[in-house]
């Protein structure tokens, strides 16, 4: 048995990122295939607890404390530092150790592992807070909501499990505006959660083919681009880009955005006609997955009518295979369903949606080999 573990570890050590992820999925599937019925039932029944444990660990400062110390830390000093009852803290820490968020090298002694460092990072803390505070409440409402409504797909973002969870009438964006602390959690998570996904070499190669000969022409419009994180990254990766780069979002978002050298900022509502005509590239990242199909058709049509003969739309989203989708993507799909009446779309679904708006898919450029995240390149159908 030890030989098998050693071979797997050696295989993982020599794997690239795509192979590493494939190995994780294969080992997870193998683990599930070895389960007896009671094993499966316990795994499913206890599945909400890791996030709850992580939230307590984060709030107590355990992950920060352990990740800042290269040596082992005893229960007693941890209790003194956190102010927690040693008996209660010990139980929480032993749970965290059992699910590998921390390590327990000796009796009442704890230390960090690679998961601890992930949870102590700004991105890790954001995941814990936003899923505990915003996502899980509407996850828990899904069974009741869909049973009560006969398991019909919702199309109104103001009538999904989210409203039942928070006893609120508006959609998630209205919720974030009505409760600023929730809005701050949401905005911070959006900034941190997807930093690593965009493959800028794909985008810059497209832009190199479409650079403007005149500096006053628009080469790149970031539609619904928030406060400009992607525009800033574009400029960092392609500082000599010829042509104007424009960031668009709602007026309240643009008002709060800090100036970015070389980036023009424009207040714009995606449900109105695109005011910039004939730009080379209209880019959107994670916008369409926030809306059901009928709203997406309006958004796309508003851009199509502004496109020139050589304009393209770059859609930075997940494109899912038609079968055997990984659990992370299907989980996010249910999250979009219960929070926004929207979805993560299959390749075939993207083709239908874009076709209905007068577009055709020219190419799909994945950000990583074998990954779902990537750039859909779309042009006018005629």
Short mmCIF file of C-alpha atoms in Angstrom, two decimals, residues 23-310:
data_model
loop_
_atom_site.label_atom_id
_atom_site.label_comp_id
_atom_site.label_asym_id
_atom_site.label_seq_id
_atom_site.Cartn_x
_atom_site.Cartn_y
_atom_site.Cartn_z
CA UNK A 23 -5.21 13.67 -10.70
CA UNK A 24 -7.22 15.36 -7.93
CA UNK A 25 -10.48 14.49 -9.71
CA UNK A 26 -9.36 10.91 -10.37
CA UNK A 27 -8.35 10.37 -6.73
CA UNK A 28 -11.60 11.90 -5.50
CA UNK A 29 -13.59 9.58 -7.76
CA UNK A 30 -11.50 6.64 -6.57
CA UNK A 31 -12.13 7.57 -2.93
CA UNK A 32 -15.89 7.70 -3.52
CA UNK A 33 -15.83 4.38 -5.38
CA UNK A 34 -14.30 2.72 -2.29
CA UNK A 35 -17.09 3.91 0.03
CA UNK A 36 -19.56 1.62 1.74
CA UNK A 37 -23.14 2.98 2.06
CA UNK A 38 -22.53 4.44 5.53
CA UNK A 39 -19.36 6.14 4.30
CA UNK A 40 -21.32 7.87 1.53
CA UNK A 41 -24.10 8.94 3.88
CA UNK A 42 -21.69 10.43 6.41
CA UNK A 43 -19.69 12.26 3.72
CA UNK A 44 -22.84 13.88 2.34
CA UNK A 45 -24.48 14.59 5.72
CA UNK A 46 -21.42 16.30 7.19
CA UNK A 47 -20.56 18.25 4.01
CA UNK A 48 -21.72 21.67 5.37
CA UNK A 49 -19.32 21.50 8.33
CA UNK A 50 -15.97 22.34 6.68
CA UNK A 51 -17.13 25.87 5.84
CA UNK A 52 -18.55 26.34 9.34
CA UNK A 53 -15.28 25.15 10.84
CA UNK A 54 -13.30 27.42 8.53
CA UNK A 55 -15.46 30.39 9.54
CA UNK A 56 -14.79 29.75 13.24
CA UNK A 57 -11.09 29.28 12.55
CA UNK A 58 -10.97 32.52 10.59
CA UNK A 59 -12.93 34.51 13.19
CA UNK A 60 -10.69 33.19 15.98
CA UNK A 61 -7.58 34.15 14.01
CA UNK A 62 -6.30 30.56 14.13
CA UNK A 63 -5.20 30.41 10.49
CA UNK A 64 -3.39 33.74 10.72
CA UNK A 65 -1.70 32.74 13.98
CA UNK A 66 -0.50 29.33 12.83
CA UNK A 67 0.63 30.53 9.40
CA UNK A 68 2.71 33.28 11.00
CA UNK A 69 4.68 30.83 13.18
CA UNK A 70 7.04 28.20 11.76
CA UNK A 71 6.97 26.24 15.03
CA UNK A 72 4.20 24.25 16.69
CA UNK A 73 1.72 26.18 18.87
CA UNK A 74 0.07 24.71 21.96
CA UNK A 75 -3.62 24.82 22.81
CA UNK A 76 -3.04 26.83 26.00
CA UNK A 77 -1.32 29.83 24.36
CA UNK A 78 -3.86 29.73 21.53
CA UNK A 79 -6.70 29.88 24.07
CA UNK A 80 -5.03 32.77 25.87
CA UNK A 81 -4.50 34.70 22.64
CA UNK A 82 -8.00 34.13 21.28
CA UNK A 83 -9.86 34.40 24.57
CA UNK A 84 -11.71 31.17 23.77
CA UNK A 85 -12.62 28.49 26.30
CA UNK A 86 -9.76 25.94 26.01
CA UNK A 87 -12.19 23.00 25.96
CA UNK A 88 -14.23 24.49 23.12
CA UNK A 89 -11.17 25.67 21.21
CA UNK A 90 -9.59 22.23 21.44
CA UNK A 91 -12.67 20.64 19.90
CA UNK A 92 -12.71 23.15 17.06
CA UNK A 93 -8.98 22.70 16.40
CA UNK A 94 -9.24 18.91 16.41
CA UNK A 95 -12.02 19.15 13.83
CA UNK A 96 -9.94 21.49 11.67
CA UNK A 97 -7.05 19.03 11.91
CA UNK A 98 -9.27 16.09 10.97
CA UNK A 99 -10.27 17.80 7.70
CA UNK A 100 -6.69 18.90 7.04
CA UNK A 101 -7.12 22.65 7.44
CA UNK A 102 -4.36 22.51 10.08
CA UNK A 103 -2.07 19.78 11.47
CA UNK A 104 -1.94 18.24 14.96
CA UNK A 105 1.63 16.91 15.36
CA UNK A 106 1.24 16.19 19.09
CA UNK A 107 -1.29 16.26 21.91
CA UNK A 108 -2.93 19.71 22.09
CA UNK A 109 -0.31 21.02 19.68
CA UNK A 110 -1.06 22.49 16.27
CA UNK A 111 0.75 23.82 13.23
CA UNK A 112 0.05 25.15 9.75
CA UNK A 113 -0.04 23.22 6.48
CA UNK A 114 -0.53 24.44 2.90
CA UNK A 115 -4.31 24.67 3.40
CA UNK A 116 -3.80 26.90 6.46
CA UNK A 117 -1.80 29.35 4.37
CA UNK A 118 -4.53 29.39 1.70
CA UNK A 119 -7.21 30.09 4.32
CA UNK A 120 -5.12 32.84 5.94
CA UNK A 121 -4.65 34.69 2.63
CA UNK A 122 -6.92 37.62 1.66
CA UNK A 123 -8.48 35.43 -1.03
CA UNK A 124 -9.06 32.60 1.45
CA UNK A 125 -10.67 34.88 4.03
CA UNK A 126 -12.87 36.34 1.30
CA UNK A 127 -14.07 32.88 0.23
CA UNK A 128 -14.92 31.96 3.82
CA UNK A 129 -16.84 35.16 4.53
CA UNK A 130 -18.74 35.51 1.28
CA UNK A 131 -19.87 31.87 1.19
CA UNK A 132 -20.84 31.84 4.86
CA UNK A 133 -22.59 35.23 4.80
CA UNK A 134 -24.04 35.38 1.28
CA UNK A 135 -24.04 32.06 -0.57
CA UNK A 136 -24.87 29.37 1.98
CA UNK A 137 -28.10 31.02 3.18
CA UNK A 138 -29.65 30.68 -0.29
CA UNK A 139 -28.10 27.24 -0.83
CA UNK A 140 -30.08 26.02 2.17
CA UNK A 141 -33.31 27.45 0.74
CA UNK A 142 -33.04 25.64 -2.60
CA UNK A 143 -34.84 22.39 -1.67
CA UNK A 144 -37.82 24.20 -0.13
CA UNK A 145 -37.99 26.79 -2.90
CA UNK A 146 -37.99 24.38 -5.83
CA UNK A 147 -40.28 21.85 -4.18
CA UNK A 148 -42.82 24.59 -3.47
CA UNK A 149 -42.69 25.80 -7.08
CA UNK A 150 -42.81 22.42 -8.80
CA UNK A 151 -39.15 22.35 -9.86
CA UNK A 152 -39.53 24.97 -12.60
CA UNK A 153 -36.42 26.85 -13.75
CA UNK A 154 -36.60 30.43 -12.44
CA UNK A 155 -36.11 33.27 -14.91
CA UNK A 156 -36.62 36.23 -12.58
CA UNK A 157 -33.59 37.12 -10.40
CA UNK A 158 -36.00 38.72 -7.93
CA UNK A 159 -37.75 35.39 -7.37
CA UNK A 160 -35.10 32.83 -6.45
CA UNK A 161 -34.00 31.18 -3.17
CA UNK A 162 -31.94 34.26 -2.32
CA UNK A 163 -35.06 36.30 -1.51
CA UNK A 164 -36.35 33.62 0.87
CA UNK A 165 -32.94 33.39 2.55
CA UNK A 166 -32.69 37.10 3.32
CA UNK A 167 -36.40 38.01 3.43
CA UNK A 168 -35.66 40.61 0.78
CA UNK A 169 -37.65 41.68 -2.29
CA UNK A 170 -34.92 42.74 -4.74
CA UNK A 171 -32.20 40.85 -6.62
CA UNK A 172 -28.67 40.26 -5.34
CA UNK A 173 -27.42 43.61 -6.66
CA UNK A 174 -30.22 45.45 -4.83
CA UNK A 175 -29.38 43.41 -1.72
CA UNK A 176 -25.73 44.47 -1.94
CA UNK A 177 -26.79 48.10 -2.28
CA UNK A 178 -29.30 47.94 0.58
CA UNK A 179 -26.80 46.30 2.93
CA UNK A 180 -23.38 47.93 2.33
CA UNK A 181 -21.50 45.39 4.46
CA UNK A 182 -22.77 42.60 2.18
CA UNK A 183 -21.95 44.69 -0.88
CA UNK A 184 -18.39 45.19 0.34
CA UNK A 185 -18.01 41.43 0.89
CA UNK A 186 -19.32 40.75 -2.61
CA UNK A 187 -17.15 43.39 -4.33
CA UNK A 188 -14.01 42.27 -2.51
CA UNK A 189 -14.65 38.65 -3.42
CA UNK A 190 -15.18 39.50 -7.09
CA UNK A 191 -11.83 41.28 -7.13
CA UNK A 192 -9.92 38.47 -5.44
CA UNK A 193 -11.61 35.28 -6.61
CA UNK A 194 -10.76 35.40 -10.31
CA UNK A 195 -7.42 37.20 -10.38
CA UNK A 196 -5.53 34.21 -11.74
CA UNK A 197 -7.81 33.08 -14.56
CA UNK A 198 -7.35 35.39 -17.56
CA UNK A 199 -4.68 34.32 -20.07
CA UNK A 200 -3.51 37.69 -21.27
CA UNK A 201 -1.36 36.28 -24.06
CA UNK A 202 -4.58 35.20 -25.79
CA UNK A 203 -6.09 38.67 -25.53
CA UNK A 204 -2.95 40.56 -26.48
CA UNK A 205 -2.46 38.38 -29.56
CA UNK A 206 -6.00 39.28 -30.67
CA UNK A 207 -5.37 42.97 -30.02
CA UNK A 208 -2.07 42.92 -31.90
CA UNK A 209 -4.00 41.91 -35.01
CA UNK A 210 -6.45 44.77 -34.47
CA UNK A 211 -4.33 47.68 -33.28
CA UNK A 212 -5.54 51.07 -34.44
CA UNK A 213 -3.50 53.19 -36.79
CA UNK A 214 -4.99 56.30 -35.17
CA UNK A 215 -4.61 56.86 -31.44
CA UNK A 216 -8.12 58.35 -31.16
CA UNK A 217 -9.85 55.15 -32.31
CA UNK A 218 -11.21 52.69 -29.73
CA UNK A 219 -9.52 49.29 -29.67
CA UNK A 220 -10.88 47.81 -26.41
CA UNK A 221 -14.09 48.42 -24.47
CA UNK A 222 -14.43 46.64 -21.11
CA UNK A 223 -18.22 46.38 -20.80
CA UNK A 224 -19.39 46.06 -17.21
CA UNK A 225 -15.78 46.06 -16.09
CA UNK A 226 -16.30 47.23 -12.50
CA UNK A 227 -13.63 49.57 -11.20
CA UNK A 228 -11.15 48.57 -13.90
CA UNK A 229 -9.11 45.64 -12.60
CA UNK A 230 -9.03 43.98 -16.03
CA UNK A 231 -8.21 47.22 -17.83
CA UNK A 232 -5.29 47.76 -15.48
CA UNK A 233 -4.06 44.22 -16.11
CA UNK A 234 -4.41 44.72 -19.86
CA UNK A 235 -2.25 47.84 -19.70
CA UNK A 236 0.31 46.02 -17.55
CA UNK A 237 0.55 43.15 -20.06
CA UNK A 238 0.37 45.36 -23.16
CA UNK A 239 1.73 48.83 -22.24
CA UNK A 240 2.30 49.87 -25.87
CA UNK A 241 -1.21 49.09 -27.08
CA UNK A 242 -2.20 51.55 -29.80
CA UNK A 243 -5.73 52.92 -29.58
CA UNK A 244 -8.11 53.94 -26.83
CA UNK A 245 -9.15 51.65 -23.98
CA UNK A 246 -12.51 52.42 -22.35
CA UNK A 247 -13.94 51.09 -19.09
CA UNK A 248 -17.74 51.01 -18.79
CA UNK A 249 -19.98 50.33 -15.81
CA UNK A 250 -22.87 51.89 -13.92
CA UNK A 251 -22.39 55.49 -12.84
CA UNK A 252 -22.16 54.62 -9.13
CA UNK A 253 -19.41 52.09 -9.91
CA UNK A 254 -17.43 54.44 -12.13
CA UNK A 255 -17.79 57.20 -9.51
CA UNK A 256 -15.99 54.98 -6.97
CA UNK A 257 -13.26 53.84 -9.38
CA UNK A 258 -9.75 55.22 -9.00
CA UNK A 259 -8.19 56.75 -12.14
CA UNK A 260 -6.08 54.34 -14.19
CA UNK A 261 -3.41 55.82 -16.49
CA UNK A 262 -4.35 55.33 -20.13
CA UNK A 263 -7.92 54.19 -19.38
CA UNK A 264 -11.02 56.25 -20.16
CA UNK A 265 -14.00 55.76 -17.85
CA UNK A 266 -17.60 55.94 -19.01
CA UNK A 267 -20.87 55.49 -17.14
CA UNK A 268 -22.99 52.98 -19.05
CA UNK A 269 -25.95 50.68 -18.39
CA UNK A 270 -25.63 47.40 -20.31
CA UNK A 271 -29.41 47.35 -20.85
CA UNK A 272 -29.16 50.41 -23.10
CA UNK A 273 -27.64 50.70 -26.58
CA UNK A 274 -23.83 50.72 -26.61
CA UNK A 275 -22.72 54.34 -27.21
CA UNK A 276 -19.25 53.47 -28.57
CA UNK A 277 -19.66 52.58 -32.23
CA UNK A 278 -17.24 50.49 -34.26
CA UNK A 279 -14.72 49.56 -31.56
CA UNK A 280 -12.39 46.75 -32.51
CA UNK A 281 -13.07 44.65 -29.39
CA UNK A 282 -15.97 44.69 -26.93
CA UNK A 283 -14.89 42.67 -23.90
CA UNK A 284 -16.96 41.39 -20.98
CA UNK A 285 -15.83 39.22 -18.12
CA UNK A 286 -18.25 37.32 -15.92
CA UNK A 287 -21.14 39.57 -16.97
CA UNK A 288 -23.42 37.24 -18.94
CA UNK A 289 -23.32 34.46 -16.36
CA UNK A 290 -25.07 36.88 -13.99
CA UNK A 291 -28.21 36.97 -16.14
CA UNK A 292 -30.82 34.59 -17.60
CA UNK A 293 -31.02 34.17 -21.37
CA UNK A 294 -33.65 36.83 -22.05
CA UNK A 295 -31.55 39.49 -20.33
CA UNK A 296 -28.37 38.27 -22.06
CA UNK A 297 -30.04 38.66 -25.47
CA UNK A 298 -30.77 42.31 -24.66
CA UNK A 299 -27.20 42.92 -23.47
CA UNK A 300 -25.71 41.26 -26.56
CA UNK A 301 -28.09 43.00 -28.97
CA UNK A 302 -27.15 46.38 -27.51
CA UNK A 303 -23.54 45.66 -28.46
CA UNK A 304 -24.28 44.06 -31.84
CA UNK A 305 -26.00 47.21 -33.12
CA UNK A 306 -22.86 49.21 -32.27
CA UNK A 307 -20.39 46.83 -33.94
CA UNK A 308 -18.56 47.69 -37.12
CA UNK A 309 -17.87 45.21 -39.90
CA UNK A 310 -14.60 44.12 -38.30
#
